[in-house]
Coordinates of N, CA and C in Angstrom, one line a residue:
Chain A
E260 N -29.5 -148.7 -2.8 CA -29.5 -149.7 -3.9 C -28.9 -149.1 -5.2
I261 N -28.0 -149.9 -5.8 CA -27.4 -149.4 -7.0 C -28.3 -149.7 -8.2
V262 N -28.5 -148.7 -9.1 CA -29.3 -148.9 -10.2 C -28.5 -148.7 -11.5
L263 N -28.6 -149.6 -12.5 CA -27.9 -149.4 -13.7 C -28.9 -149.1 -14.8
T264 N -28.7 -148.1 -15.6 CA -29.6 -147.6 -16.6 C -28.9 -147.8 -18.0
Q265 N -29.4 -148.6 -18.8 CA -28.8 -148.8 -20.1 C -29.5 -148.0 -21.2
S266 N -28.8 -147.5 -22.2 CA -29.4 -146.8 -23.3 C -28.6 -147.1 -24.6
P267 N -29.3 -147.0 -25.7 CA -30.7 -146.9 -25.9 C -31.4 -148.3 -25.5
G268 N -32.7 -148.3 -25.5 CA -33.5 -149.5 -25.2 C -33.3 -150.5 -26.3
T269 N -33.4 -149.9 -27.5 CA -33.3 -150.7 -28.8 C -32.4 -150.0 -29.7
L270 N -31.5 -150.7 -30.4 CA -30.6 -150.2 -31.4 C -30.8 -151.0 -32.7
S271 N -31.2 -150.3 -33.7 CA -31.4 -150.9 -35.0 C -30.2 -150.5 -36.0
L272 N -29.4 -151.5 -36.3 CA -28.2 -151.2 -37.2 C -28.1 -152.3 -38.2
S273 N -27.2 -152.0 -39.2 CA -26.9 -153.0 -40.3 C -25.6 -153.6 -40.0
P274 N -25.4 -154.8 -40.5 CA -24.0 -155.4 -40.4 C -23.0 -154.5 -41.0
G275 N -21.8 -154.4 -40.4 CA -20.8 -153.6 -40.8 C -20.8 -152.2 -40.1
E276 N -21.9 -151.8 -39.5 CA -21.9 -150.6 -38.8 C -21.3 -150.7 -37.4
R277 N -21.1 -149.5 -36.7 CA -20.6 -149.5 -35.4 C -21.8 -149.4 -34.4
A278 N -21.7 -150.1 -33.3 CA -22.7 -150.0 -32.3 C -22.1 -149.5 -31.0
I279 N -22.8 -148.5 -30.4 CA -22.3 -147.9 -29.1 C -23.4 -148.1 -28.1
L280 N -23.2 -148.8 -27.0 CA -24.1 -149.1 -26.0 C -23.7 -148.4 -24.7
S281 N -24.6 -147.9 -24.0 CA -24.2 -147.1 -22.7 C -24.8 -147.8 -21.5
C282 N -24.1 -147.7 -20.4 CA -24.5 -148.1 -19.1 C -24.1 -147.1 -18.1
R283 N -25.1 -146.5 -17.4 CA -24.9 -145.5 -16.4 C -25.3 -146.1 -15.0
V284 N -24.4 -146.0 -14.1 CA -24.6 -146.5 -12.7 C -24.9 -145.4 -11.7
S285 N -25.8 -145.7 -10.8 CA -26.2 -144.6 -9.9 C -25.2 -144.2 -8.8
Q286 N -24.2 -145.0 -8.7 CA -23.0 -144.6 -7.8 C -21.8 -145.3 -8.3
S287 N -20.6 -144.7 -8.0 CA -19.4 -145.2 -8.6 C -19.1 -146.7 -8.2
V288 N -18.7 -147.4 -9.3 CA -18.4 -148.8 -9.1 C -16.9 -149.0 -9.6
S289 N -16.1 -147.9 -9.6 CA -14.7 -148.0 -10.1 C -14.7 -148.6 -11.5
S290 N -14.0 -149.7 -11.7 CA -14.0 -150.4 -13.0 C -14.7 -151.7 -12.9
N291 N -15.5 -151.9 -11.9 CA -16.1 -153.2 -11.6 C -17.4 -153.4 -12.4
L292 N -17.2 -153.4 -13.8 CA -18.4 -153.5 -14.6 C -18.2 -154.5 -15.7
A293 N -19.2 -155.4 -15.9 CA -19.1 -156.4 -16.9 C -20.2 -156.2 -18.0
W294 N -20.0 -156.7 -19.1 CA -21.0 -156.7 -20.2 C -21.2 -158.2 -20.7
Y295 N -22.5 -158.5 -21.0 CA -22.9 -159.8 -21.4 C -23.8 -159.6 -22.7
Q296 N -23.8 -160.6 -23.5 CA -24.7 -160.8 -24.6 C -25.6 -162.0 -24.4
Q297 N -26.9 -161.8 -24.7 CA -27.8 -162.9 -24.5 C -28.6 -163.1 -25.8
K298 N -28.7 -164.4 -26.2 CA -29.6 -164.7 -27.3 C -30.7 -165.6 -26.8
P299 N -31.9 -165.7 -27.5 CA -33.0 -166.4 -27.0 C -32.7 -167.9 -26.6
G300 N -33.1 -168.3 -25.4 CA -32.9 -169.6 -25.0 C -31.5 -170.0 -24.5
Q301 N -30.7 -168.9 -24.4 CA -29.3 -169.2 -23.9 C -29.0 -168.4 -22.6
T302 N -28.0 -168.8 -21.9 CA -27.6 -168.0 -20.7 C -26.7 -166.9 -21.3
P303 N -26.6 -165.8 -20.5 CA -25.8 -164.7 -20.9 C -24.3 -165.1 -21.1
R304 N -23.7 -164.5 -22.1 CA -22.3 -164.8 -22.5 C -21.5 -163.6 -22.1
L305 N -20.5 -163.8 -21.3 CA -19.6 -162.8 -20.8 C -18.8 -162.2 -22.0
L306 N -18.8 -160.9 -22.2 CA -18.0 -160.3 -23.2 C -16.8 -159.5 -22.6
I307 N -17.1 -158.7 -21.6 CA -16.2 -157.7 -21.1 C -16.3 -157.7 -19.6
Y308 N -15.1 -157.7 -18.9 CA -15.1 -157.5 -17.4 C -14.1 -156.5 -17.0
G309 N -14.2 -156.0 -15.8 CA -13.2 -154.9 -15.4 C -13.3 -153.7 -16.3
A310 N -14.5 -153.5 -16.9 CA -14.8 -152.4 -17.7 C -14.2 -152.5 -19.1
S311 N -13.1 -153.1 -19.3 CA -12.4 -153.0 -20.6 C -11.6 -154.3 -20.9
S312 N -11.7 -155.3 -20.1 CA -11.0 -156.6 -20.4 C -11.9 -157.5 -21.1
R313 N -11.4 -158.0 -22.3 CA -12.2 -158.9 -23.1 C -12.1 -160.3 -22.4
A314 N -13.3 -161.0 -22.4 CA -13.3 -162.4 -21.9 C -12.6 -163.3 -22.9
T315 N -12.3 -164.5 -22.5 CA -11.7 -165.5 -23.4 C -12.5 -165.8 -24.6
G316 N -11.9 -165.7 -25.8 CA -12.6 -166.0 -27.0 C -13.4 -164.9 -27.6
I317 N -13.5 -163.8 -27.0 CA -14.3 -162.7 -27.5 C -13.5 -161.9 -28.6
P318 N -14.1 -161.7 -29.7 CA -13.4 -161.0 -30.8 C -13.0 -159.6 -30.5
D319 N -11.9 -159.1 -31.1 CA -11.5 -157.7 -30.7 C -12.3 -156.6 -31.3
R320 N -13.4 -156.9 -32.0 CA -14.3 -155.9 -32.4 C -15.2 -155.4 -31.2
F321 N -15.2 -156.2 -30.1 CA -15.9 -155.8 -28.9 C -14.9 -155.1 -28.0
S322 N -15.2 -153.9 -27.6 CA -14.4 -153.1 -26.6 C -15.2 -152.4 -25.6
G323 N -14.7 -152.3 -24.4 CA -15.4 -151.6 -23.3 C -14.5 -150.5 -22.8
S324 N -15.2 -149.5 -22.3 CA -14.5 -148.3 -21.7 C -15.3 -147.7 -20.6
G325 N -14.7 -146.8 -19.8 CA -15.4 -146.1 -18.8 C -14.9 -146.5 -17.4
S326 N -15.3 -145.7 -16.5 CA -15.0 -146.0 -15.0 C -15.9 -145.1 -14.2
G327 N -16.1 -145.4 -13.0 CA -16.9 -144.7 -12.1 C -18.4 -145.0 -12.3
T328 N -19.1 -144.1 -13.0 CA -20.5 -144.3 -13.2 C -20.9 -144.4 -14.7
D329 N -20.0 -144.1 -15.6 CA -20.4 -144.1 -17.1 C -19.5 -145.1 -17.9
F330 N -20.2 -146.0 -18.5 CA -19.5 -147.1 -19.3 C -20.1 -147.2 -20.7
T331 N -19.2 -147.7 -21.6 CA -19.6 -147.9 -23.0 C -19.1 -149.2 -23.5
L332 N -20.0 -149.9 -24.2 CA -19.6 -151.1 -25.0 C -19.7 -150.7 -26.4
T333 N -18.6 -150.9 -27.2 CA -18.5 -150.6 -28.6 C -18.3 -151.8 -29.4
I334 N -19.1 -152.0 -30.4 CA -18.8 -153.1 -31.4 C -18.5 -152.4 -32.7
S335 N -17.2 -152.6 -33.1 CA -16.7 -151.8 -34.1 C -17.3 -152.0 -35.5
R336 N -17.5 -153.3 -35.9 CA -18.1 -153.6 -37.1 C -19.0 -154.8 -36.9
L337 N -20.3 -154.5 -36.9 CA -21.3 -155.6 -36.6 C -21.3 -156.7 -37.5
E338 N -21.3 -157.9 -36.9 CA -21.5 -159.2 -37.7 C -22.9 -159.7 -37.4
P339 N -23.4 -160.5 -38.3 CA -24.8 -161.0 -38.1 C -25.0 -161.7 -36.8
E340 N -24.0 -162.3 -36.3 CA -24.1 -163.1 -35.0 C -24.1 -162.1 -33.8
D341 N -23.9 -160.9 -33.9 CA -23.8 -159.9 -32.8 C -25.1 -159.4 -32.3
F342 N -26.2 -159.7 -33.1 CA -27.5 -159.2 -32.7 C -28.1 -160.1 -31.6
G343 N -28.7 -159.3 -30.6 CA -29.2 -160.0 -29.4 C -29.4 -158.9 -28.4
V344 N -29.5 -159.3 -27.1 CA -29.7 -158.4 -26.0 C -28.4 -158.3 -25.2
Y345 N -28.0 -157.1 -24.8 CA -26.8 -156.8 -24.1 C -27.1 -156.2 -22.7
F346 N -26.5 -156.8 -21.7 CA -26.7 -156.4 -20.3 C -25.4 -155.9 -19.7
C347 N -25.4 -154.9 -18.8 CA -24.2 -154.6 -18.0 C -24.5 -155.1 -16.6
Q348 N -23.5 -155.3 -15.8 CA -23.6 -155.8 -14.5 C -22.5 -155.1 -13.6
E349 N -22.8 -154.7 -12.4 CA -21.8 -154.1 -11.6 C -21.4 -155.0 -10.4
N350 N -20.1 -155.0 -10.2 CA -19.6 -155.8 -9.1 C -20.1 -157.2 -8.9
G351 N -20.3 -157.8 -10.1 CA -20.8 -159.2 -10.0 C -22.2 -159.3 -9.4
S352 N -23.0 -158.2 -9.3 CA -24.3 -158.3 -8.7 C -25.4 -157.7 -9.6
M353 N -25.8 -156.4 -9.4 CA -26.9 -155.8 -10.1 C -26.7 -155.7 -11.6
F354 N -27.8 -155.9 -12.3 CA -27.8 -155.9 -13.8 C -28.6 -154.6 -14.3
G355 N -28.2 -154.2 -15.4 CA -29.0 -153.2 -16.1 C -30.2 -153.9 -16.8
Q356 N -31.1 -153.1 -17.4 CA -32.3 -153.7 -18.0 C -32.1 -154.2 -19.4
G357 N -31.0 -153.8 -20.0 CA -30.7 -154.4 -21.3 C -30.9 -153.4 -22.5
T358 N -30.1 -153.6 -23.5 CA -30.2 -153.0 -24.8 C -30.4 -154.0 -25.8
R359 N -31.5 -153.9 -26.6 CA -31.7 -154.9 -27.7 C -31.1 -154.4 -28.9
L360 N -30.2 -155.2 -29.5 CA -29.5 -154.8 -30.7 C -30.1 -155.7 -31.9
E361 N -30.8 -155.0 -32.8 CA -31.5 -155.7 -33.8 C -31.0 -155.3 -35.2
I362 N -31.3 -156.2 -36.1 CA -30.9 -156.0 -37.5 C -31.8 -155.0 -38.2
K363 N -31.3 -153.9 -38.8 CA -32.1 -152.9 -39.5 C -32.5 -153.4 -40.8
Chain B
Q242 N -13.7 -179.6 -15.3 CA -14.4 -178.3 -15.6 C -15.6 -178.2 -14.6
L243 N -15.7 -177.1 -14.0 CA -16.8 -176.9 -13.0 C -18.1 -176.8 -13.7
Q244 N -19.1 -177.6 -13.2 CA -20.4 -177.5 -13.7 C -21.4 -177.4 -12.6
L245 N -22.5 -176.7 -12.9 CA -23.6 -176.4 -11.9 C -24.9 -176.9 -12.5
Q246 N -25.7 -177.5 -11.5 CA -27.0 -178.0 -11.9 C -28.1 -177.7 -10.9
E247 N -29.1 -176.9 -11.3 CA -30.2 -176.6 -10.4 C -31.2 -177.7 -10.3
S248 N -31.8 -177.8 -9.1 CA -32.9 -178.8 -8.9 C -33.9 -178.2 -8.0
G249 N -35.1 -178.7 -8.1 CA -36.2 -178.2 -7.2 C -37.5 -178.3 -7.9
P250 N -38.6 -177.9 -7.2 CA -39.9 -178.1 -7.8 C -40.1 -177.0 -8.9
G251 N -40.9 -177.4 -9.9 CA -41.2 -176.4 -11.0 C -42.3 -175.5 -10.7
L252 N -43.1 -175.9 -9.6 CA -44.3 -175.1 -9.3 C -44.4 -174.9 -7.8
V253 N -44.7 -173.7 -7.4 CA -44.9 -173.3 -6.0 C -46.1 -172.5 -5.9
K254 N -46.9 -172.7 -4.8 CA -48.1 -171.9 -4.6 C -47.8 -170.5 -4.0
P255 N -48.6 -169.6 -4.3 CA -48.4 -168.2 -3.7 C -48.4 -168.3 -2.2
S256 N -47.6 -167.5 -1.6 CA -47.3 -167.4 -0.1 C -46.4 -168.5 0.4
E257 N -46.1 -169.5 -0.4 CA -45.2 -170.6 0.1 C -43.8 -170.2 -0.1
T258 N -42.9 -171.1 0.4 CA -41.4 -170.9 0.3 C -40.8 -171.7 -0.9
L259 N -40.1 -171.0 -1.7 CA -39.4 -171.6 -2.8 C -38.0 -172.1 -2.3
S260 N -37.7 -173.3 -2.6 CA -36.4 -173.9 -2.3 C -35.8 -174.5 -3.5
L261 N -34.6 -174.1 -3.8 CA -33.8 -174.6 -4.9 C -32.4 -175.0 -4.5
T262 N -31.9 -176.0 -5.1 CA -30.5 -176.5 -4.8 C -29.7 -176.5 -6.0
C263 N -28.4 -176.1 -5.9 CA -27.4 -176.2 -6.9 C -26.3 -177.2 -6.6
T264 N -26.2 -178.2 -7.4 CA -25.1 -179.2 -7.2 C -23.9 -178.8 -8.0
V265 N -22.8 -178.8 -7.4 CA -21.5 -178.4 -8.0 C -20.8 -179.7 -8.3
S266 N -20.3 -179.9 -9.6 CA -19.5 -181.0 -10.0 C -18.2 -180.5 -10.7
G267 N -17.2 -181.4 -10.6 CA -16.0 -181.0 -11.3 C -15.0 -180.4 -10.3
G268 N -15.3 -180.4 -9.0 CA -14.4 -179.9 -8.0 C -15.1 -179.6 -6.7
S269 N -14.4 -179.6 -5.6 CA -15.0 -179.3 -4.3 C -15.3 -177.8 -4.2
I270 N -16.4 -177.5 -3.6 CA -16.8 -176.1 -3.3 C -15.6 -175.4 -2.5
N271 N -15.0 -176.2 -1.6 CA -14.0 -175.6 -0.7 C -12.7 -175.3 -1.4
R272 N -12.6 -175.8 -2.7 CA -11.4 -175.6 -3.4 C -11.4 -174.2 -4.1
Y273 N -12.6 -173.6 -4.3 CA -12.7 -172.4 -5.1 C -12.9 -171.2 -4.2
T274 N -12.4 -170.0 -4.7 CA -12.6 -168.8 -4.0 C -13.8 -168.0 -4.6
Y275 N -14.7 -168.6 -5.3 CA -15.8 -168.0 -5.9 C -16.8 -167.6 -4.8
Y276 N -17.7 -166.6 -5.2 CA -19.0 -166.4 -4.5 C -19.9 -167.4 -5.2
W277 N -20.8 -168.0 -4.5 CA -21.8 -168.9 -5.0 C -23.1 -168.1 -5.0
G278 N -23.7 -168.0 -6.2 CA -24.9 -167.1 -6.3 C -26.1 -167.6 -7.0
W279 N -27.1 -166.8 -6.9 CA -28.4 -167.1 -7.6 C -28.8 -165.9 -8.4
I280 N -29.2 -166.1 -9.6 CA -29.7 -165.1 -10.5 C -31.0 -165.6 -11.1
R281 N -32.0 -164.7 -11.3 CA -33.2 -165.1 -12.0 C -33.5 -164.3 -13.1
Q282 N -34.4 -164.8 -14.0 CA -34.7 -164.0 -15.2 C -36.2 -164.3 -15.5
P283 N -37.1 -163.3 -15.2 CA -38.5 -163.5 -15.6 C -38.6 -163.6 -17.1
P284 N -39.7 -164.2 -17.6 CA -39.9 -164.3 -19.0 C -39.9 -163.0 -19.7
G285 N -39.0 -162.9 -20.7 CA -39.0 -161.6 -21.5 C -38.3 -160.5 -20.9
K286 N -37.7 -160.7 -19.7 CA -37.0 -159.6 -19.0 C -35.5 -159.9 -18.8
G287 N -34.8 -158.9 -18.3 CA -33.4 -159.1 -18.0 C -33.1 -159.9 -16.8
P288 N -31.8 -160.3 -16.6 CA -31.4 -161.0 -15.4 C -31.6 -160.1 -14.1
E289 N -31.8 -160.8 -13.0 CA -31.9 -160.1 -11.7 C -31.1 -160.9 -10.7
W290 N -30.0 -160.2 -10.2 CA -29.2 -160.8 -9.2 C -30.0 -161.0 -7.9
I291 N -30.0 -162.2 -7.3 CA -30.7 -162.5 -6.1 C -29.8 -162.3 -4.9
G292 N -28.6 -163.0 -5.0 CA -27.7 -162.9 -3.9 C -26.5 -163.8 -4.1
S293 N -25.4 -163.6 -3.3 CA -24.2 -164.3 -3.4 C -23.7 -164.7 -2.0
V294 N -23.0 -165.8 -1.9 CA -22.5 -166.2 -0.5 C -21.2 -166.9 -0.7
R295 N -20.3 -166.7 0.3 CA -19.2 -167.6 0.5 C -18.9 -167.6 2.0
H296 N -17.9 -168.3 2.4 CA -17.8 -168.6 3.9 C -17.6 -167.3 4.7
S297 N -17.1 -166.2 4.0 CA -16.8 -164.9 4.6 C -18.1 -164.1 4.8
G298 N -19.2 -164.5 4.1 CA -20.4 -163.7 4.3 C -21.3 -163.8 3.1
S299 N -22.5 -163.2 3.3 CA -23.5 -163.3 2.2 C -24.0 -161.9 1.9
Y300 N -24.5 -161.7 0.6 CA -24.8 -160.4 0.1 C -26.1 -160.6 -0.7
Y301 N -27.1 -159.8 -0.5 CA -28.4 -160.0 -1.1 C -28.8 -158.7 -1.8
N302 N -29.6 -158.9 -2.9 CA -30.3 -157.8 -3.5 C -31.2 -157.1 -2.5
P303 N -31.0 -155.8 -2.3 CA -31.8 -155.1 -1.3 C -33.3 -155.3 -1.5
S304 N -33.8 -155.4 -2.7 CA -35.2 -155.5 -3.0 C -35.8 -156.9 -2.6
L305 N -34.9 -157.9 -2.3 CA -35.3 -159.2 -2.0 C -34.8 -159.7 -0.6
Q306 N -33.9 -158.9 0.0 CA -33.2 -159.3 1.2 C -34.1 -159.8 2.3
S307 N -35.2 -159.2 2.5 CA -36.1 -159.7 3.6 C -36.6 -161.1 3.4
R308 N -36.6 -161.6 2.2 CA -37.2 -162.9 1.9 C -36.2 -164.0 1.5
V309 N -34.9 -163.6 1.4 CA -33.9 -164.6 0.8 C -32.9 -165.1 1.8
T310 N -32.6 -166.4 1.6 CA -31.5 -167.0 2.3 C -30.7 -167.9 1.4
I311 N -29.4 -167.7 1.3 CA -28.6 -168.6 0.5 C -27.6 -169.2 1.4
S312 N -27.4 -170.5 1.3 CA -26.5 -171.2 2.2 C -25.7 -172.3 1.4
I313 N -24.6 -172.6 2.0 CA -23.7 -173.6 1.4 C -23.6 -174.9 2.3
D314 N -23.7 -176.0 1.6 CA -23.5 -177.3 2.3 C -22.3 -178.0 1.7
T315 N -21.1 -177.8 2.3 CA -19.9 -178.3 1.7 C -19.9 -179.9 1.7
S316 N -20.6 -180.5 2.7 CA -20.6 -182.0 2.7 C -21.2 -182.6 1.5
K317 N -22.2 -181.8 0.9 CA -22.9 -182.3 -0.3 C -22.4 -181.6 -1.5
N318 N -21.5 -180.7 -1.4 CA -21.0 -179.9 -2.5 C -22.2 -179.2 -3.2
Q319 N -23.0 -178.6 -2.4 CA -24.2 -177.9 -2.9 C -24.4 -176.6 -2.2
F320 N -25.1 -175.7 -2.9 CA -25.6 -174.5 -2.2 C -27.1 -174.3 -2.6
S321 N -27.8 -173.6 -1.8 CA -29.2 -173.6 -1.9 C -29.8 -172.2 -1.8
L322 N -31.0 -172.0 -2.3 CA -31.7 -170.8 -2.2 C -33.1 -171.0 -1.6
K323 N -33.5 -170.1 -0.6 CA -34.8 -170.1 -0.1 C -35.4 -168.7 -0.2
L324 N -36.6 -168.7 -0.8 CA -37.3 -167.4 -1.0 C -38.7 -167.6 -0.4
T325 N -39.0 -166.8 0.6 CA -40.2 -166.9 1.3 C -41.3 -166.1 0.7
S326 N -42.6 -166.4 1.0 CA -43.8 -165.6 0.7 C -43.8 -165.2 -0.8
V327 N -43.7 -166.3 -1.7 CA -43.6 -166.0 -3.1 C -44.9 -165.5 -3.7
T328 N -44.8 -164.8 -4.7 CA -46.0 -164.3 -5.5 C -45.7 -164.6 -7.0
A329 N -46.7 -164.3 -7.8 CA -46.6 -164.5 -9.3 C -45.4 -163.7 -9.8
A330 N -45.0 -162.6 -9.2 CA -43.9 -161.9 -9.6 C -42.5 -162.6 -9.5
D331 N -42.5 -163.7 -8.7 CA -41.3 -164.5 -8.5 C -41.2 -165.6 -9.6
T332 N -42.1 -165.7 -10.5 CA -42.0 -166.6 -11.6 C -40.9 -166.2 -12.5
A333 N -40.0 -167.2 -12.8 CA -38.8 -166.8 -13.5 C -38.0 -168.1 -13.8
V334 N -37.0 -168.0 -14.7 CA -35.9 -169.0 -14.7 C -34.9 -168.7 -13.7
Y335 N -34.6 -169.6 -12.8 CA -33.6 -169.4 -11.8 C -32.3 -170.1 -12.1
Y336 N -31.2 -169.3 -12.1 CA -29.9 -169.8 -12.4 C -29.0 -169.8 -11.1
C337 N -28.3 -170.9 -10.9 CA -27.2 -170.8 -10.0 C -25.9 -170.4 -10.8
A338 N -25.0 -169.8 -10.1 CA -23.8 -169.3 -10.8 C -22.6 -169.1 -9.8
T339 N -21.5 -169.1 -10.4 CA -20.2 -168.7 -9.7 C -19.9 -167.3 -10.1
I340 N -19.5 -166.5 -9.1 CA -19.2 -165.1 -9.3 C -17.8 -164.9 -8.8
V341 N -17.1 -164.2 -9.7 CA -15.7 -163.9 -9.3 C -15.6 -162.6 -8.6
G342 N -15.3 -162.6 -7.4 CA -15.1 -161.4 -6.6 C -16.1 -160.3 -6.9
A343 N -15.7 -159.1 -7.0 CA -16.5 -157.9 -7.4 C -16.4 -157.7 -8.9
S344 N -16.7 -158.8 -9.6 CA -16.4 -158.7 -11.1 C -17.4 -159.2 -12.0
R345 N -17.6 -160.5 -12.0 CA -18.4 -161.1 -13.1 C -18.9 -162.5 -12.8
V346 N -19.9 -162.9 -13.6 CA -20.4 -164.3 -13.5 C -19.4 -165.2 -14.3
D347 N -18.9 -166.2 -13.7 CA -18.0 -167.1 -14.4 C -18.6 -168.3 -15.0
H348 N -19.5 -169.0 -14.2 CA -20.2 -170.1 -14.7 C -21.7 -170.0 -14.4
W349 N -22.5 -170.5 -15.3 CA -23.9 -170.5 -15.1 C -24.4 -172.0 -15.1
G350 N -25.5 -172.2 -14.3 CA -26.2 -173.5 -14.5 C -27.1 -173.4 -15.7
Q351 N -27.7 -174.4 -16.0 CA -28.6 -174.4 -17.2 C -29.9 -173.7 -17.0
G352 N -30.3 -173.5 -15.7 CA -31.5 -172.8 -15.3 C -32.6 -173.7 -15.1
I353 N -33.5 -173.3 -14.2 CA -34.7 -174.1 -13.9 C -35.9 -173.1 -13.9
L354 N -37.0 -173.4 -14.6 CA -38.2 -172.6 -14.6 C -39.0 -172.8 -13.4
L355 N -39.2 -171.8 -12.7 CA -40.1 -171.9 -11.5 C -41.3 -171.0 -11.7
T356 N -42.5 -171.6 -11.6 CA -43.8 -170.9 -11.8 C -44.5 -170.9 -10.4
V357 N -45.0 -169.7 -10.1 CA -45.8 -169.5 -8.9 C -47.2 -169.4 -9.3
S358 N -48.0 -170.4 -8.9 CA -49.4 -170.4 -9.3 C -50.1 -171.3 -8.3
S359 N -51.4 -171.0 -8.1 CA -52.2 -171.9 -7.3 C -52.9 -173.0 -8.1

């Protein structure tokens, strides 16, 4: 069974700062990794797929990198609307446990 | 535009079988190359992939595989989830979804809260 481990569990930052979120996968998934943002009461919103391709309508302050087992989501300059919970997903199936991005 | 809508009982008793249906509108299931899948999210927790299916085969979360069946009914433009021997740990919002290959979730249903309780 593939396990995705996200770190940190919680990230406290201020608007304008850079956020770096990590997703480590227990076995290689090549570049088949997606990132989602979720806010309370909403379905997850796709941000990144194929490890580094931005989904339609996603601002370019969001970027993804990595391949194999180690992946990173970077938000270059945080906007107030970026706070929420972020999840990674491999191969359209298993999810990580999430990183909560909160306002400092 | 493709839309998904879950339906089913909101309450199931422990040890019983959970059955949910997802109705697809905006196009025929046969027209798309998606995997048709189910994802659940327990209160306050992250999403958990349950399984995905298309005509070429089905794929299930190993931790749930012994209890899960997902099937497609093209005549009704629906796909369904059956989860046997439910416990309180199966209480969650259940989403039906379209999944693009080995890539990502493309569409989500609005979700249905299912509670397991006697």
